Amino acid sequence: MRCLIVDDSRHFLDAARGLLVREGVTVVGTATSAAEAGELVDDLRPDVVLVDIDLGGESGFDLVVQLRSAGSPPMILISTHAEQDYADLIAASPAIGFVPKTSLSAAAIQRLLDRV
């Protein structure tokens, strides 16, 4: 599985990359902004994109809509916030699901990919 991670926290990006690589996921890249994510999705063609709901001054929800219109791979929203805090927005988004950052794993990603 080739994965791109989009998050405004370099610390989280490093930690998530390390975790997922140890679990057998190929992390093809990381992005800290919507613009960077758009370029990397086109250039790297990942199998799945993990998108933080809160990208600093940008919205992860807006990013998944933007990427979806460009024919992106499946996207999964991630956050430190609880899923119920954003349940309606998650359901209305083109993302295939949500994984709390504390539960991020290759298995959690694969479960959502298997549903589509």
PDB file of C-alpha atoms in Angstrom:
ATOM      1  CA  MET A   1       0.000   0.000   0.000  1.00  0.00           C
ATOM      2  CA  ARG A   2       1.418   3.383  -1.071  1.00  0.00           C
ATOM      3  CA  CYS A   3       0.325   6.183   1.271  1.00  0.00           C
ATOM      4  CA  LEU A   4       0.592   9.976   1.330  1.00  0.00           C
ATOM      5  CA  ILE A   5       0.113  11.704   4.705  1.00  0.00           C
ATOM      6  CA  VAL A   6      -1.132  15.312   4.912  1.00  0.00           C
ATOM      7  CA  ASP A   7      -0.755  17.045   8.275  1.00  0.00           C
ATOM      8  CA  ASP A   8       0.514  20.451   9.393  1.00  0.00           C
ATOM      9  CA  SER A   9       2.584  18.926  12.220  1.00  0.00           C
ATOM     10  CA  ARG A  10       6.070  17.769  11.192  1.00  0.00           C
ATOM     11  CA  HIS A  11       6.290  15.864  14.495  1.00  0.00           C
ATOM     12  CA  PHE A  12       3.142  13.879  13.687  1.00  0.00           C
ATOM     13  CA  LEU A  13       4.257  13.282  10.099  1.00  0.00           C
ATOM     14  CA  ASP A  14       7.539  11.785  11.308  1.00  0.00           C
ATOM     15  CA  ALA A  15       5.815   9.631  13.934  1.00  0.00           C
ATOM     16  CA  ALA A  16       3.082   8.413  11.561  1.00  0.00           C
ATOM     17  CA  ARG A  17       5.592   7.646   8.818  1.00  0.00           C
ATOM     18  CA  GLY A  18       7.699   5.603  11.228  1.00  0.00           C
ATOM     19  CA  LEU A  19       4.697   3.675  12.549  1.00  0.00           C
ATOM     20  CA  LEU A  20       3.227   2.892   9.139  1.00  0.00           C
ATOM     21  CA  VAL A  21       6.575   1.912   7.602  1.00  0.00           C
ATOM     22  CA  ARG A  22       7.159  -0.522  10.493  1.00  0.00           C
ATOM     23  CA  GLU A  23       3.750  -2.024   9.680  1.00  0.00           C
ATOM     24  CA  GLY A  24       4.610  -2.542   6.014  1.00  0.00           C
ATOM     25  CA  VAL A  25       3.059   0.575   4.447  1.00  0.00           C
ATOM     26  CA  THR A  26       5.111   2.454   1.858  1.00  0.00           C
ATOM     27  CA  VAL A  27       4.818   6.142   2.765  1.00  0.00           C
ATOM     28  CA  VAL A  28       5.553   7.765  -0.588  1.00  0.00           C
ATOM     29  CA  GLY A  29       5.434  11.294   0.792  1.00  0.00           C
ATOM     30  CA  THR A  30       4.189  13.797   3.320  1.00  0.00           C
ATOM     31  CA  ALA A  31       2.636  17.227   2.864  1.00  0.00           C
ATOM     32  CA  THR A  32       2.012  20.070   5.296  1.00  0.00           C
ATOM     33  CA  SER A  33      -0.417  22.121   3.166  1.00  0.00           C
ATOM     34  CA  ALA A  34      -3.245  21.688   0.703  1.00  0.00           C
ATOM     35  CA  ALA A  35      -1.153  23.039  -2.183  1.00  0.00           C
ATOM     36  CA  GLU A  36       1.684  20.643  -1.447  1.00  0.00           C
ATOM     37  CA  ALA A  37      -0.774  17.744  -1.100  1.00  0.00           C
ATOM     38  CA  GLY A  38      -2.316  18.478  -4.493  1.00  0.00           C
ATOM     39  CA  GLU A  39       1.078  18.438  -6.180  1.00  0.00           C
ATOM     40  CA  LEU A  40       2.186  15.248  -4.441  1.00  0.00           C
ATOM     41  CA  VAL A  41      -1.032  13.364  -5.234  1.00  0.00           C
ATOM     42  CA  ASP A  42      -0.458  14.126  -8.927  1.00  0.00           C
ATOM     43  CA  ASP A  43       3.270  13.346  -8.835  1.00  0.00           C
ATOM     44  CA  LEU A  44       3.346  10.307  -6.536  1.00  0.00           C
ATOM     45  CA  ARG A  45       0.010   8.613  -7.316  1.00  0.00           C
ATOM     46  CA  PRO A  46      -0.494   7.047  -3.857  1.00  0.00           C
ATOM     47  CA  ASP A  47      -3.025   4.288  -3.217  1.00  0.00           C
ATOM     48  CA  VAL A  48      -4.487   6.190  -0.256  1.00  0.00           C
ATOM     49  CA  VAL A  49      -4.200   9.694   1.208  1.00  0.00           C
ATOM     50  CA  LEU A  50      -4.467  10.401   4.944  1.00  0.00           C
ATOM     51  CA  VAL A  51      -5.697  13.966   5.539  1.00  0.00           C
ATOM     52  CA  ASP A  52      -5.740  15.759   8.884  1.00  0.00           C
ATOM     53  CA  ILE A  53      -9.050  17.520   9.480  1.00  0.00           C
ATOM     54  CA  ASP A  54      -7.294  20.617  10.840  1.00  0.00           C
ATOM     55  CA  LEU A  55      -4.399  21.717   8.635  1.00  0.00           C
ATOM     56  CA  GLY A  56      -3.502  24.831  10.594  1.00  0.00           C
ATOM     57  CA  GLY A  57      -5.174  27.637   8.649  1.00  0.00           C
ATOM     58  CA  GLU A  58      -6.627  25.219   6.102  1.00  0.00           C
ATOM     59  CA  SER A  59      -9.453  22.700   6.239  1.00  0.00           C
ATOM     60  CA  GLY A  60      -8.878  19.023   5.597  1.00  0.00           C
ATOM     61  CA  PHE A  61     -12.532  18.800   4.580  1.00  0.00           C
ATOM     62  CA  ASP A  62     -11.947  21.394   1.847  1.00  0.00           C
ATOM     63  CA  LEU A  63      -8.849  19.510   0.719  1.00  0.00           C
ATOM     64  CA  VAL A  64     -10.635  16.172   0.287  1.00  0.00           C
ATOM     65  CA  VAL A  65     -13.323  17.903  -1.794  1.00  0.00           C
ATOM     66  CA  GLN A  66     -10.643  19.569  -3.927  1.00  0.00           C
ATOM     67  CA  LEU A  67      -8.694  16.345  -4.384  1.00  0.00           C
ATOM     68  CA  ARG A  68     -11.830  14.315  -5.097  1.00  0.00           C
ATOM     69  CA  SER A  69     -12.771  16.610  -7.953  1.00  0.00           C
ATOM     70  CA  ALA A  70      -9.314  15.964  -9.404  1.00  0.00           C
ATOM     71  CA  GLY A  71      -9.904  12.191  -9.372  1.00  0.00           C
ATOM     72  CA  SER A  72      -7.742  11.347  -6.381  1.00  0.00           C
ATOM     73  CA  PRO A  73      -7.172   7.984  -4.733  1.00  0.00           C
ATOM     74  CA  PRO A  74      -9.281   7.070  -1.672  1.00  0.00           C
ATOM     75  CA  MET A  75      -8.865   9.529   1.195  1.00  0.00           C
ATOM     76  CA  ILE A  76      -9.125   8.925   4.932  1.00  0.00           C
ATOM     77  CA  LEU A  77      -9.617  11.758   7.389  1.00  0.00           C
ATOM     78  CA  ILE A  78      -7.516  11.720  10.570  1.00  0.00           C
ATOM     79  CA  SER A  79      -7.604  13.870  13.698  1.00  0.00           C
ATOM     80  CA  THR A  80      -6.780  14.122  17.377  1.00  0.00           C
ATOM     81  CA  HIS A  81     -10.451  15.042  17.867  1.00  0.00           C
ATOM     82  CA  ALA A  82     -13.097  12.384  18.394  1.00  0.00           C
ATOM     83  CA  GLU A  83     -15.043  11.189  15.366  1.00  0.00           C
ATOM     84  CA  GLN A  84     -18.349  12.297  16.903  1.00  0.00           C
ATOM     85  CA  ASP A  85     -17.056  15.892  16.990  1.00  0.00           C
ATOM     86  CA  TYR A  86     -17.133  15.914  13.170  1.00  0.00           C
ATOM     87  CA  ALA A  87     -19.499  13.025  12.363  1.00  0.00           C
ATOM     88  CA  ASP A  88     -21.800  15.016  10.055  1.00  0.00           C
ATOM     89  CA  LEU A  89     -18.917  16.625   8.159  1.00  0.00           C
ATOM     90  CA  ILE A  90     -17.107  13.295   7.819  1.00  0.00           C
ATOM     91  CA  ALA A  91     -20.258  11.619   6.502  1.00  0.00           C
ATOM     92  CA  ALA A  92     -20.836  14.434   3.990  1.00  0.00           C
ATOM     93  CA  SER A  93     -17.241  14.426   2.748  1.00  0.00           C
ATOM     94  CA  PRO A  94     -15.894  12.341  -0.143  1.00  0.00           C
ATOM     95  CA  ALA A  95     -13.456  10.648   2.259  1.00  0.00           C
ATOM     96  CA  ILE A  96     -13.962   6.896   2.708  1.00  0.00           C
ATOM     97  CA  GLY A  97     -13.820   7.218   6.483  1.00  0.00           C
ATOM     98  CA  PHE A  98     -12.080   8.466   9.595  1.00  0.00           C
ATOM     99  CA  VAL A  99      -9.292   7.145  11.824  1.00  0.00           C
ATOM    100  CA  PRO A 100      -8.350   8.848  15.115  1.00  0.00           C
ATOM    101  CA  LYS A 101      -4.631   9.619  15.185  1.00  0.00           C
ATOM    102  CA  THR A 102      -4.312   7.536  18.340  1.00  0.00           C
ATOM    103  CA  SER A 103      -5.653   4.499  16.428  1.00  0.00           C
ATOM    104  CA  LEU A 104      -3.698   4.984  13.217  1.00  0.00           C
ATOM    105  CA  SER A 105      -2.340   1.705  11.861  1.00  0.00           C
ATOM    106  CA  ALA A 106      -1.958  -0.196   8.615  1.00  0.00           C
ATOM    107  CA  ALA A 107      -4.841  -2.430   9.717  1.00  0.00           C
ATOM    108  CA  ALA A 108      -7.158   0.548  10.353  1.00  0.00           C
ATOM    109  CA  ILE A 109      -6.374   1.951   6.898  1.00  0.00           C
ATOM    110  CA  GLN A 110      -6.851  -1.435   5.250  1.00  0.00           C
ATOM    111  CA  ARG A 111     -10.232  -1.954   6.949  1.00  0.00           C
ATOM    112  CA  LEU A 112     -11.525   1.270   5.402  1.00  0.00           C
ATOM    113  CA  LEU A 113     -10.034   0.449   1.983  1.00  0.00           C
ATOM    114  CA  ASP A 114     -11.669  -2.983   2.084  1.00  0.00           C
ATOM    115  CA  ARG A 115     -15.095  -1.342   2.498  1.00  0.00           C
ATOM    116  CA  VAL A 116     -14.871   0.471  -0.846  1.00  0.00           C
TER     117      VAL A 116
END
